[in-house]
Each structure stands twice: as structure tokens, then as C-alpha cells.
CSV table of C-alpha atoms in Angstrom, one decimal:
chain,number,residue,atom,x,y,z
A,1,MET,CA,29.1,13.5,16.8
A,2,ASN,CA,27.4,10.8,18.2
A,3,ILE,CA,27.0,9.0,15.3
A,4,ARG,CA,30.8,9.1,14.8
A,5,ARG,CA,31.4,8.1,18.3
A,6,SER,CA,29.2,5.4,18.0
A,7,LEU,CA,30.8,4.1,14.6
A,8,ARG,CA,34.1,4.1,16.7
A,9,ILE,CA,32.5,2.1,19.6
A,10,ILE,CA,31.4,-0.6,16.9
A,11,PHE,CA,34.2,-1.2,14.8
A,12,ARG,CA,36.4,-1.2,18.1
A,13,SER,CA,35.0,-4.4,19.2
A,14,LYS,CA,35.0,-6.2,15.9
A,15,THR,CA,34.4,-9.8,16.9
A,16,TYR,CA,31.2,-8.5,19.6
A,17,SER,CA,29.9,-6.4,16.7
A,18,LEU,CA,30.0,-9.1,14.1
A,19,LEU,CA,28.3,-11.6,16.5
A,20,ASN,CA,25.7,-9.2,17.5
A,21,ILE,CA,24.9,-8.0,13.8
A,22,LEU,CA,24.8,-11.7,12.5
A,23,GLY,CA,22.7,-12.5,15.3
A,24,LEU,CA,20.4,-9.7,14.7
A,25,ALA,CA,20.1,-10.0,10.9
A,26,ILE,CA,19.8,-13.7,11.2
A,27,GLY,CA,16.6,-13.2,13.7
A,28,ILE,CA,15.2,-10.3,11.5
A,29,THR,CA,15.6,-12.3,8.5
A,30,SER,CA,13.6,-15.2,9.9
A,31,ALA,CA,10.7,-13.0,11.3
A,32,ALA,CA,10.6,-11.2,7.8
A,33,LEU,CA,10.2,-14.3,6.0
A,34,ILE,CA,7.0,-15.5,8.4
A,35,PHE,CA,5.8,-11.9,8.0
A,36,LEU,CA,5.9,-12.0,4.2
A,37,TRP,CA,3.7,-15.4,4.2
A,38,VAL,CA,1.1,-13.5,6.8
A,39,GLU,CA,0.9,-10.4,4.6
A,40,SER,CA,0.4,-12.7,1.5
A,41,LYS,CA,-2.6,-14.5,3.5
A,42,VAL,CA,-4.0,-11.3,4.9
A,43,ASN,CA,-3.9,-9.9,1.6
A,44,PHE,CA,-5.3,-12.9,-0.2
A,45,ASN,CA,-7.7,-11.6,-3.3
A,46,LYS,CA,-6.9,-8.2,-2.7
A,47,ALA,CA,-5.1,-8.2,-6.1
A,48,ILE,CA,-8.6,-8.9,-7.8
A,49,PRO,CA,-9.2,-4.7,-8.6
A,50,ASN,CA,-12.9,-4.6,-7.3
A,51,SER,CA,-12.5,-7.5,-4.8
A,52,ARG,CA,-14.2,-5.5,-1.9
A,53,ASN,CA,-17.5,-5.6,-4.2
A,54,ILE,CA,-17.2,-9.5,-5.2
A,55,TYR,CA,-18.9,-12.1,-3.0
A,56,VAL,CA,-19.4,-15.9,-3.3
A,57,SER,CA,-22.9,-17.6,-3.0
A,58,ALA,CA,-23.2,-20.0,0.0
A,59,CYS,CA,-26.1,-21.7,1.6
A,60,HIS,CA,-27.1,-22.9,4.9
A,61,TYR,CA,-28.7,-26.6,5.0
A,62,PHE,CA,-30.5,-27.3,7.7
A,63,PRO,CA,-31.1,-31.0,7.9
A,64,VAL,CA,-34.1,-32.3,10.1
A,65,SER,CA,-31.5,-34.4,12.7
A,66,SER,CA,-28.5,-32.8,12.8
A,67,GLU,CA,-26.8,-29.1,12.8
A,68,CYS,CA,-26.8,-26.5,10.0
A,69,ILE,CA,-24.4,-27.0,7.4
A,70,THR,CA,-22.6,-24.5,5.6
A,71,SER,CA,-21.7,-24.8,1.9
A,72,PHE,CA,-20.0,-22.5,-0.5
A,73,GLU,CA,-21.2,-24.3,-3.7
A,74,SER,CA,-24.5,-23.3,-5.2
A,75,THR,CA,-27.1,-24.6,-8.0
A,76,ASN,CA,-27.0,-24.0,-11.7
A,77,LEU,CA,-29.9,-21.5,-11.7
A,78,LEU,CA,-28.7,-19.0,-9.3
A,79,ALA,CA,-26.8,-16.9,-11.3
A,80,LYS,CA,-29.7,-16.3,-13.9
A,81,ALA,CA,-32.1,-15.7,-11.0
A,82,LEU,CA,-29.7,-13.0,-9.6
A,83,SER,CA,-29.0,-11.2,-12.4
A,84,ASP,CA,-32.8,-11.4,-13.7
A,85,GLU,CA,-34.2,-10.3,-10.3
A,86,PHE,CA,-31.9,-8.5,-7.9
A,87,PRO,CA,-31.0,-4.9,-9.2
A,88,GLU,CA,-28.3,-4.8,-6.3
A,89,VAL,CA,-25.9,-7.5,-8.8
A,90,THR,CA,-24.1,-5.9,-11.3
A,91,SER,CA,-22.6,-9.4,-12.8
A,92,CYS,CA,-22.7,-12.7,-12.0
A,93,GLY,CA,-20.8,-15.9,-13.1
A,94,ARG,CA,-20.3,-19.6,-12.5
A,95,TYR,CA,-17.2,-21.2,-11.9
A,96,LYS,CA,-15.9,-24.7,-11.3
A,97,ASP,CA,-12.1,-25.7,-11.3
A,98,GLN,CA,-10.8,-28.8,-13.1
A,99,THR,CA,-7.3,-30.4,-14.0
A,100,LEU,CA,-7.5,-31.8,-17.5
A,101,VAL,CA,-5.4,-33.4,-20.0
A,102,PHE,CA,-4.7,-31.7,-23.5
A,103,VAL,CA,-3.1,-33.0,-26.9
A,104,PRO,CA,-2.1,-30.4,-29.2
A,105,GLU,CA,-3.6,-31.1,-32.7
A,106,ASN,CA,-0.9,-33.3,-34.9
A,107,THR,CA,1.0,-34.0,-32.2
A,108,THR,CA,1.4,-36.7,-29.5
A,109,ASP,CA,2.6,-34.4,-26.7
A,110,SER,CA,0.4,-34.1,-23.8
A,111,PHE,CA,-0.2,-31.3,-21.1
A,112,GLU,CA,-1.9,-31.5,-17.7
A,113,GLU,CA,-3.2,-28.2,-16.6
A,114,LYS,CA,-5.3,-26.9,-14.0
A,115,GLY,CA,-8.2,-24.6,-15.3
A,116,ALA,CA,-11.6,-23.7,-14.9
A,117,TYR,CA,-15.1,-23.8,-16.6
A,118,ALA,CA,-16.5,-20.4,-16.3
A,119,ASP,CA,-18.9,-17.7,-17.6
A,120,SER,CA,-17.3,-14.8,-19.8
A,121,THR,CA,-18.8,-12.4,-17.2
A,122,LEU,CA,-15.9,-13.5,-15.1
A,123,PHE,CA,-13.6,-11.6,-17.2
A,124,ASN,CA,-14.0,-8.0,-16.1
A,125,MET,CA,-15.3,-9.6,-12.9
A,126,ILE,CA,-11.9,-10.4,-11.6
A,127,GLY,CA,-9.9,-8.1,-13.7
A,128,MET,CA,-8.2,-10.5,-16.4
A,129,LYS,CA,-6.1,-8.7,-19.0
A,130,PHE,CA,-6.1,-10.2,-22.6
A,131,ILE,CA,-3.1,-10.2,-24.7
A,132,SER,CA,-4.6,-11.4,-27.7
A,133,GLY,CA,-8.2,-12.5,-28.9
A,134,ASP,CA,-11.3,-10.1,-28.7
A,135,VAL,CA,-12.7,-10.4,-25.4
A,136,SER,CA,-16.2,-9.9,-26.0
A,137,SER,CA,-16.4,-12.9,-28.6
A,138,VAL,CA,-13.7,-15.5,-27.3
A,139,PHE,CA,-16.3,-17.8,-25.8
A,140,GLU,CA,-18.6,-17.7,-28.9
A,141,PRO,CA,-17.3,-20.7,-30.6
A,142,GLN,CA,-19.2,-23.9,-28.8
A,143,TYR,CA,-15.9,-25.5,-28.0
A,144,SER,CA,-13.6,-22.4,-27.3
A,145,ILE,CA,-10.6,-22.4,-24.8
A,146,VAL,CA,-8.4,-19.5,-23.6
A,147,LEU,CA,-5.0,-20.1,-22.2
A,148,SER,CA,-2.5,-18.2,-20.1
A,149,ARG,CA,0.4,-16.7,-21.2
A,150,SER,CA,2.6,-19.4,-19.4
A,151,MET,CA,0.5,-22.4,-20.8
A,152,ALA,CA,0.5,-20.7,-24.4
A,153,ARG,CA,4.3,-20.5,-24.1
A,154,LYS,CA,4.6,-23.6,-22.9
A,155,ILE,CA,2.8,-25.6,-25.7
A,156,TYR,CA,3.4,-23.2,-28.6
A,157,ASN,CA,6.3,-21.3,-27.5
A,158,GLU,CA,6.9,-18.2,-29.4
A,159,GLU,CA,4.0,-19.2,-32.2
A,160,ASP,CA,0.5,-17.6,-32.2
A,161,PRO,CA,-1.8,-20.0,-30.6
A,162,ILE,CA,-4.9,-18.3,-31.6
A,163,GLY,CA,-6.8,-20.7,-34.1
A,164,LYS,CA,-4.8,-23.5,-33.0
A,165,GLY,CA,-6.6,-26.8,-31.5
A,166,LEU,CA,-6.5,-28.7,-28.2
A,167,ILE,CA,-7.7,-32.2,-27.9
A,168,HIS,CA,-9.5,-33.2,-24.5
A,169,GLU,CA,-11.3,-36.8,-24.6
A,170,GLY,CA,-12.0,-36.5,-28.4
A,171,VAL,CA,-13.1,-32.9,-28.3
A,172,ILE,CA,-11.3,-30.7,-30.0
A,173,TYR,CA,-11.3,-26.9,-28.4
A,174,GLN,CA,-10.2,-23.9,-30.6
A,175,VAL,CA,-7.8,-21.5,-28.7
A,176,THR,CA,-9.4,-17.9,-29.0
A,177,GLY,CA,-7.4,-15.9,-26.9
A,178,VAL,CA,-4.6,-15.5,-24.3
A,179,PHE,CA,-4.3,-13.7,-20.9
A,180,GLU,CA,-2.0,-12.8,-18.6
A,181,ASP,CA,-1.3,-15.2,-15.9
A,182,MET,CA,-3.5,-14.6,-12.8
A,183,PRO,CA,-1.9,-13.2,-9.7
A,184,GLY,CA,-0.6,-16.2,-7.2
A,185,ASN,CA,-2.4,-14.6,-4.4
A,186,THR,CA,-6.1,-15.0,-5.3
A,187,SER,CA,-8.7,-17.8,-5.3
A,188,PHE,CA,-8.5,-17.9,-9.2
A,189,GLN,CA,-5.7,-20.2,-10.2
A,190,PHE,CA,-6.0,-21.4,-13.6
A,191,GLU,CA,-4.0,-22.2,-16.8
A,192,TRP,CA,-7.4,-22.3,-19.2
A,193,LEU,CA,-10.8,-21.6,-19.4
A,194,ILE,CA,-13.5,-23.0,-21.3
A,195,PRO,CA,-17.2,-22.1,-21.6
A,196,PHE,CA,-19.4,-23.1,-18.4
A,197,ARG,CA,-22.1,-24.4,-21.0
A,198,VAL,CA,-19.7,-27.3,-22.0
A,199,PHE,CA,-19.6,-28.4,-18.2
A,200,VAL,CA,-23.4,-27.9,-18.0
A,201,GLU,CA,-23.8,-30.4,-20.7
A,202,ASP,CA,-21.4,-32.8,-19.6
A,203,MET,CA,-23.3,-32.9,-16.3
A,204,LYS,CA,-26.7,-33.2,-17.7
A,205,LYS,CA,-25.3,-36.7,-18.2
A,206,VAL,CA,-25.2,-37.4,-14.6
A,207,PHE,CA,-28.1,-35.6,-12.9
A,208,ASP,CA,-30.6,-33.0,-13.0
A,209,VAL,CA,-28.6,-30.0,-13.2
A,210,ASN,CA,-31.2,-27.6,-12.8
A,211,GLU,CA,-32.5,-29.0,-9.3
A,212,TRP,CA,-32.2,-25.9,-6.5
A,213,GLY,CA,-31.2,-28.7,-4.3
A,214,ALA,CA,-28.1,-29.8,-6.3
A,215,SER,CA,-25.2,-27.3,-5.3
A,216,TRP,CA,-22.1,-28.4,-7.4
A,217,LEU,CA,-20.4,-25.1,-8.5
A,218,GLN,CA,-19.2,-21.8,-7.5
A,219,THR,CA,-21.1,-18.6,-8.5
A,220,TYR,CA,-19.5,-15.2,-8.0
A,221,VAL,CA,-21.6,-12.3,-7.6
A,222,GLU,CA,-20.4,-8.6,-8.2
A,223,LEU,CA,-22.7,-6.1,-6.4
A,224,ALA,CA,-23.4,-2.4,-7.2
A,225,PRO,CA,-21.0,-0.2,-4.3
A,226,GLY,CA,-22.9,1.1,-1.1
A,227,VAL,CA,-25.1,-2.1,-1.4
A,228,GLU,CA,-26.5,-3.2,2.5
A,229,LEU,CA,-25.3,-7.0,2.2
A,230,ASP,CA,-27.3,-7.9,5.4
A,231,GLN,CA,-30.4,-6.4,3.7
A,232,LEU,CA,-29.8,-8.3,0.6
A,233,ASN,CA,-29.0,-11.6,2.3
A,234,GLY,CA,-32.1,-11.2,4.1
A,235,LYS,CA,-33.9,-11.2,0.4
A,236,LEU,CA,-32.0,-14.2,-0.7
A,237,LYS,CA,-32.7,-16.1,2.3
A,238,GLU,CA,-35.9,-17.7,1.1
A,239,LEU,CA,-34.9,-17.7,-2.5
A,240,ALA,CA,-34.9,-21.6,-2.9
A,241,PHE,CA,-38.0,-21.7,-1.4
A,242,CYS,CA,-39.8,-19.1,-3.2
A,243,LYS,CA,-38.4,-20.7,-6.7
A,244,ALA,CA,-39.0,-24.6,-6.0
A,245,GLY,CA,-41.4,-24.8,-3.3
A,246,GLU,CA,-41.5,-26.2,0.5
A,247,THR,CA,-39.1,-29.0,-0.3
A,248,TYR,CA,-36.4,-26.4,-0.6
A,249,LYS,CA,-37.3,-24.2,2.8
A,250,SER,CA,-34.5,-25.9,4.7
A,251,ILE,CA,-31.8,-24.0,2.3
A,252,GLN,CA,-31.0,-20.5,3.1
A,253,ILE,CA,-28.8,-18.8,0.4
A,254,PHE,CA,-26.5,-15.8,1.3
A,255,LEU,CA,-23.5,-14.0,0.0
A,256,TYR,CA,-20.2,-13.8,1.7
A,257,PRO,CA,-17.5,-11.4,1.0
A,258,LEU,CA,-14.4,-12.7,-1.3
A,259,ASN,CA,-11.9,-11.1,0.9
A,260,LYS,CA,-13.0,-13.0,4.0
A,261,MET,CA,-13.0,-16.5,2.0
A,262,LEU,CA,-9.7,-17.8,3.1
A,263,LEU,CA,-9.1,-16.5,6.6
A,264,TYR,CA,-12.8,-16.2,8.4
A,265,ASP,CA,-15.1,-18.7,6.3
A,266,GLN,CA,-15.9,-21.0,9.4
A,267,PHE,CA,-19.5,-21.4,10.5
A,268,LYS,CA,-21.0,-23.3,13.3
A,269,ASP,CA,-24.6,-24.5,13.1
A,270,GLY,CA,-25.2,-21.5,10.5
A,271,VAL,CA,-23.1,-18.8,12.6
A,272,GLU,CA,-20.0,-17.3,11.4
A,273,THR,CA,-17.3,-18.4,14.1
A,274,GLY,CA,-14.8,-15.3,13.4
A,275,GLY,CA,-12.1,-18.1,13.3
A,276,GLY,CA,-10.9,-20.4,10.4
A,277,TYR,CA,-7.6,-20.0,9.2
A,278,ILE,CA,-7.0,-16.5,10.7
A,279,LYS,CA,-6.0,-18.7,13.9
A,280,THR,CA,-3.2,-20.2,11.9
A,281,VAL,CA,-2.0,-16.7,10.4
A,282,SER,CA,-2.2,-15.2,14.1
A,283,LEU,CA,-0.1,-17.9,15.4
A,284,PHE,CA,2.7,-17.4,12.9
A,285,PHE,CA,2.4,-13.7,13.2
A,286,LEU,CA,3.0,-14.5,17.1
A,287,ILE,CA,5.9,-16.6,16.0
A,288,GLY,CA,7.2,-14.2,14.1
A,289,VAL,CA,7.2,-11.4,16.7
A,290,LEU,CA,9.0,-13.9,19.3
A,291,ILE,CA,11.6,-14.3,17.0
A,292,LEU,CA,12.3,-10.8,16.9
A,293,LEU,CA,11.9,-10.3,20.8
A,294,ILE,CA,14.6,-13.5,21.1
A,295,ALA,CA,16.8,-11.5,18.7
A,296,CYS,CA,16.6,-8.5,20.8
A,297,ILE,CA,17.2,-9.9,24.1
A,298,ASN,CA,20.3,-11.7,22.5
A,299,PHE,CA,21.3,-8.3,21.4
A,300,MET,CA,20.8,-7.0,25.1
A,301,ASN,CA,22.7,-10.1,26.7
A,302,PHE,CA,26.0,-9.5,24.2
A,303,SER,CA,25.7,-5.9,25.6
A,304,THR,CA,25.0,-6.5,29.2
A,305,ALA,CA,27.6,-9.5,29.2
A,306,ARG,CA,30.6,-7.0,28.8
A,307,PRO,CA,29.8,-3.8,31.0
A,308,GLN,CA,33.2,-3.3,32.5
A,309,LYS,CA,34.4,-1.4,29.4
A,310,ARG,CA,31.6,0.6,28.9
A,311,ALA,CA,30.9,1.1,32.7
A,312,LEU,CA,34.6,3.1,33.0
A,313,GLU,CA,33.3,5.0,29.6
A,314,VAL,CA,30.4,6.1,31.7
A,315,GLY,CA,31.7,6.7,34.8
A,316,VAL,CA,34.7,9.0,33.0
A,317,ARG,CA,32.0,10.9,30.8
A,318,LYS,CA,29.5,11.3,33.9
A,319,THR,CA,32.7,12.9,36.2
A,320,PHE,CA,33.2,15.1,33.1
A,321,GLY,CA,29.6,16.5,33.5
A,322,THR,CA,27.7,14.4,30.6
A,323,LYS,CA,24.1,14.4,31.5
A,324,ARG,CA,22.6,11.0,31.8
A,325,LYS,CA,20.1,12.0,28.7
A,326,TYR,CA,22.9,12.2,26.3
A,327,LEU,CA,24.3,8.8,27.3
A,328,ILE,CA,20.8,7.4,26.4
A,329,ARG,CA,20.8,9.3,23.4
A,330,GLN,CA,24.3,7.8,22.9
A,331,PHE,CA,23.3,4.0,23.5
A,332,LEU,CA,20.3,4.5,21.3
A,333,VAL,CA,22.1,5.6,18.2
A,334,GLU,CA,24.8,2.6,18.7
A,335,SER,CA,21.5,0.4,18.9
A,336,GLY,CA,20.1,2.2,15.7
A,337,LEU,CA,23.6,1.5,13.9
A,338,ILE,CA,24.1,-2.0,14.7
A,339,THR,CA,20.2,-2.6,13.8
A,340,SER,CA,20.3,-0.6,10.6
A,341,ILE,CA,23.6,-2.6,9.5
A,342,ALA,CA,21.9,-6.0,10.6
A,343,LEU,CA,18.8,-4.6,8.5
A,344,VAL,CA,20.7,-4.3,5.6
A,345,LEU,CA,22.4,-7.6,5.8
A,346,SER,CA,19.0,-9.4,6.3
A,347,VAL,CA,17.7,-7.8,2.7
A,348,GLY,CA,20.6,-9.9,1.4
A,349,LEU,CA,19.4,-13.1,3.2
A,350,ILE,CA,15.9,-12.8,2.6
A,351,TRP,CA,16.6,-12.3,-1.2
A,352,LEU,CA,18.8,-15.5,-1.0
A,353,SER,CA,16.6,-17.6,1.0
A,354,LEU,CA,13.2,-16.8,-0.4
A,355,PRO,CA,13.3,-19.4,-3.4
A,356,TRP,CA,14.3,-22.1,-0.9
A,357,PHE,CA,11.3,-20.8,1.3
A,358,ASN,CA,8.9,-20.6,-1.4
A,359,LYS,CA,9.6,-24.4,-2.4
A,360,PHE,CA,9.3,-25.2,1.3
A,361,ILE,CA,5.8,-23.8,1.8
A,362,GLY,CA,4.7,-24.5,-1.7
A,363,VAL,CA,3.5,-20.6,-2.2
A,364,GLN,CA,5.2,-17.9,-4.5
A,365,LEU,CA,6.0,-14.9,-2.4
A,366,SER,CA,7.8,-12.1,-3.7
A,367,PHE,CA,10.0,-9.4,-1.9
A,368,ASN,CA,10.2,-6.1,-3.7
A,369,LEU,CA,12.1,-3.8,-1.6
A,370,PHE,CA,10.2,-0.8,-3.3
A,371,ASP,CA,7.0,-2.2,-2.4
A,372,PRO,CA,5.5,0.3,0.3
A,373,THR,CA,4.3,-2.2,2.2
A,374,ILE,CA,7.3,-4.1,2.4
A,375,LEU,CA,9.5,-1.0,2.9
A,376,THR,CA,7.1,0.1,6.1
A,377,GLY,CA,7.5,-3.5,7.4
A,378,LEU,CA,11.3,-3.3,7.4
A,379,VAL,CA,11.4,0.1,8.8
A,380,ALA,CA,9.0,-1.0,11.7
A,381,ILE,CA,11.4,-4.0,12.4
A,382,GLY,CA,14.1,-1.9,12.6
A,383,LEU,CA,12.7,0.6,15.2
A,384,PHE,CA,11.5,-2.1,16.8
A,385,CYS,CA,14.5,-3.4,17.5
A,386,THR,CA,16.6,-0.3,18.2
A,387,PHE,CA,14.1,0.9,21.0
A,388,LEU,CA,13.5,-2.6,22.5
A,389,ALA,CA,17.2,-3.6,22.7
A,390,GLY,CA,18.6,-0.1,23.1
A,391,SER,CA,16.5,1.5,25.8
A,392,TYR,CA,17.0,-1.2,28.0
A,393,LEU,CA,21.1,-0.9,27.3
A,394,ALA,CA,20.8,2.7,27.5
A,395,LEU,CA,18.5,2.8,30.6
A,396,TYR,CA,21.1,0.1,32.1
A,397,LEU,CA,24.0,1.2,31.1
A,398,SER,CA,23.7,5.3,31.7
A,399,SER,CA,22.3,4.6,35.1
A,400,PHE,CA,25.9,3.6,36.5
A,401,ASN,CA,27.2,5.9,39.4
A,402,PRO,CA,30.5,7.4,38.3
A,403,LEU,CA,32.5,7.3,41.6
A,404,THR,CA,30.9,3.7,42.2
A,405,THR,CA,32.1,2.9,38.9
A,406,LEU,CA,35.6,3.9,39.0
A,407,LYS,CA,35.9,2.3,42.7
A,408,MET,CA,34.9,-1.1,41.0
A,409,GLN,CA,37.4,-0.3,38.2
A,410,LYS,CA,40.1,0.1,40.9
A,411,VAL,CA,39.1,-2.9,43.3
A,412,SER,CA,39.0,-5.2,40.2
A,413,LYS,CA,42.5,-4.4,39.0
A,414,GLY,CA,43.6,-7.8,40.3
A,415,LYS,CA,41.7,-9.3,37.5
A,416,VAL,CA,42.2,-6.6,35.0
A,417,PRO,CA,45.8,-5.3,34.1
A,418,HIS,CA,46.6,-2.0,35.7
A,419,GLY,CA,47.8,-0.6,32.4
A,420,TYR,CA,44.7,-1.7,30.7
A,421,ALA,CA,42.6,0.8,33.0
A,422,ARG,CA,45.1,3.3,32.6
A,423,ASP,CA,44.7,3.1,28.8
A,424,TRP,CA,40.7,3.0,29.0
A,425,LEU,CA,40.7,6.2,31.1
A,426,SER,CA,43.6,8.3,28.6
A,427,PHE,CA,41.6,6.8,25.4
A,428,SER,CA,38.0,8.4,27.2
A,429,LEU,CA,39.9,11.6,28.0
A,430,ARG,CA,40.9,12.2,24.7
A,431,TRP,CA,37.5,11.0,23.3
A,432,HIS,CA,35.6,13.4,25.6
A,433,LEU,CA,37.7,16.5,24.5
A,434,SER,CA,37.7,15.8,21.0
């Protein structure tokens, strides 16, 4: 019965309802797009199956004349030392991203793609899924390369790329495998992988790659479940000193959780500040909440700006004995219906605006209505708007005194046609009795 009454009220005031629904839908859409971006940053790297046990090597460097410098790069020898000497470590992999230009054999076409030099141990560590090629042997050829599905299709269309050659700076790399594209919301964004040993040979021409003081790559480490990170970092603290002597006593190696890399990787004088990109993410979250608040306030302003009609209705219903709690429930139902309609409309607006929004921010966000996180978020937004906007409206209108309200209607008849009040009273009587 409450729902039927609410629908009659909503559709009776079409212009008012349309403005209210559109305003709320635009507010929800704007906030939802911001929340999608916030969610992508909060869940960064969590698409990697075992991300909670994966860490990146870092080091504190203590110069004599200045404050400590923290770097998330490591030396070439670290991965082997960790694998050989620390039973807590289940896997290690070296990694260095690059953007290279490749020319397919027997063609003049060129393709510039972002990729990385990496150890094969990273395949399982970061959950790569191979479409073709033997995962255990794809890096056996000296100059081998594995491609993403997108890059393989871009270069070879529907042809099988296995065994074909890609030329870079005179070197022919043999395609030995194809893997599924990596999820966009991770640290690992590459279209190709080449064995890290190839990069090491190139760097040997420039400097001593086996010096403990030379940090020029990323080392990713997978630990066994249940390892106490602080204890392990205590062992690693003087690893460079133990391996290379007094000269490297100012270098303190430690492992940092992969899941915290984007948001909390800010250090000052060797101490984690708890800040970083999380401040930006938190600011945008607050902006999204503020947009919702403004939309709800707009909702309330629309509702309380036309109290005369609703005041007469409240006065009549209270005169006939309707209790305040039933009026409050009725107004909350109306608010919930308007919010629900606005929410459905905003879903369509999100789908329409998301491609433009992705292009604007340079990030590929996705909107899957059946994703539990997104569905829960939409329900939370709906409840937030319903109770924030509806509670004030329900408490405000239901507080009207029936006698005062009806007297005010009589006094204001000079401004409102007498027949209008009579028609309203007649309609309210018929509505109440129905």
C-alpha cells in the first residue's frame, strides 16, 4: 500500500520528480565514476593470484652528509643470494621494463611496444597464463621472446607466431610463446618478455653488473606463507655488508609488500611515512562523498521547497488518526523509490560515460554490474541517499501539526485558489479511505 501511494505521488508531480531524479542520477553517476577509480587504486596488484606473499626488494642508502635515500631498485646478485641462502624465499625473479622497436622478419613494418626483460620464475609468481608454447622451455633459446595475445594479433593477425622472428637492433628474437594479456590494474604491464640474461649481457658493456652497490633493476620475491617479514628484513639488513665488505655497510636491504607499492611507498629518512599516493586516493574518495552529499541536499531542497501540498496531505492524514511513524515510513519509501529510479538511470549513464572517462584519466576501468564489489557499492550508495535525503524529509514533514497546517491553508487561500484546497482535501479523503 505504501509503495502504491508513493508511486502515485511521484507520477502526479512529473516535472518535480523528473528534476529530482535527474539531479540525483547525475550526482550518483559522478560519484560512482570516482569510486570506480578509487577502487582500482585500492585493489592495485590484487589481481595477481598470490600478491599477498609477493614483495619487491628495496634498500635504504645512508650517505655520510645527507638523509637516508630509499630506492626500490636492487643489485643483480640479490636474486641468487636470496634463493640460495634464505629458506623463507620460495621464488625470486629479476625484472626491468623497456620500450623497444621490433621489425618482423622479411618485412619493413616496425612495432614499438612496452615490455620487459625478466626471469622465467616470474611466470608462475605473477600468474601468467600461456596460450601457446611450453612454459618450462620458452626461455631456453638464447634470444627468445614471448608475446601477449594483443601483440601477437597486432603483428601476425590470425597466424601462429611460434617460431617466427622479430628483429631488434640486428638481433633476431625467436617467438617461443604467447600469453594472455596481463590485467591492467597491476605493476606488470608488458606486451613482450625477453630473458633477463640478454639484458645483463648488454649492461656488462656499460658497468660492472655484479657490484653490490649498483642498483639498476627490480627484484620480486615470493615468500612462503606465514613468514614474519620483520624478522626476515632483520636478516637482510646487513646482507650487502656481509657479501661485499665494509664499503657497503651504508646499504640496508629490505623487502616491501607488493600490495602496498602504489599507495604507501613513501619514506623519509629511512622511515615509512604512511603517506604517498594514498593521500590522493583519499582526497578523491572524499570528493565522491561530497558529490553525493550535494546531490542529497539538492534532493531535500526540492522536496522542502514545495511543502504546501505535502503539508495539507500530512494535516489531513494526521486528522484522520495516522501516526507519525507511518508518515515517516511513507516518506522514506518515496525517497527510496526516487533513489532507486535514479540509481537505475545512473547505471546507464555510467556505461555511456565510462569510455570517455577512461580516455580522460588514461586508465582502463571496467564496470561489471554483476561484480559483487560494484553491486555492493551501488546498493550502499542507494541506501546512503535514501536515508540521508529521506530521513530529513520524513522528520520535517511528519512533524507538521495538523490543526496549524489546516489553519495555514485557510489563511493562505488569498494566494492559493479556494477550489484548489477543496480539491486537495477531497482527493486526500478519497486516498485515505482507499
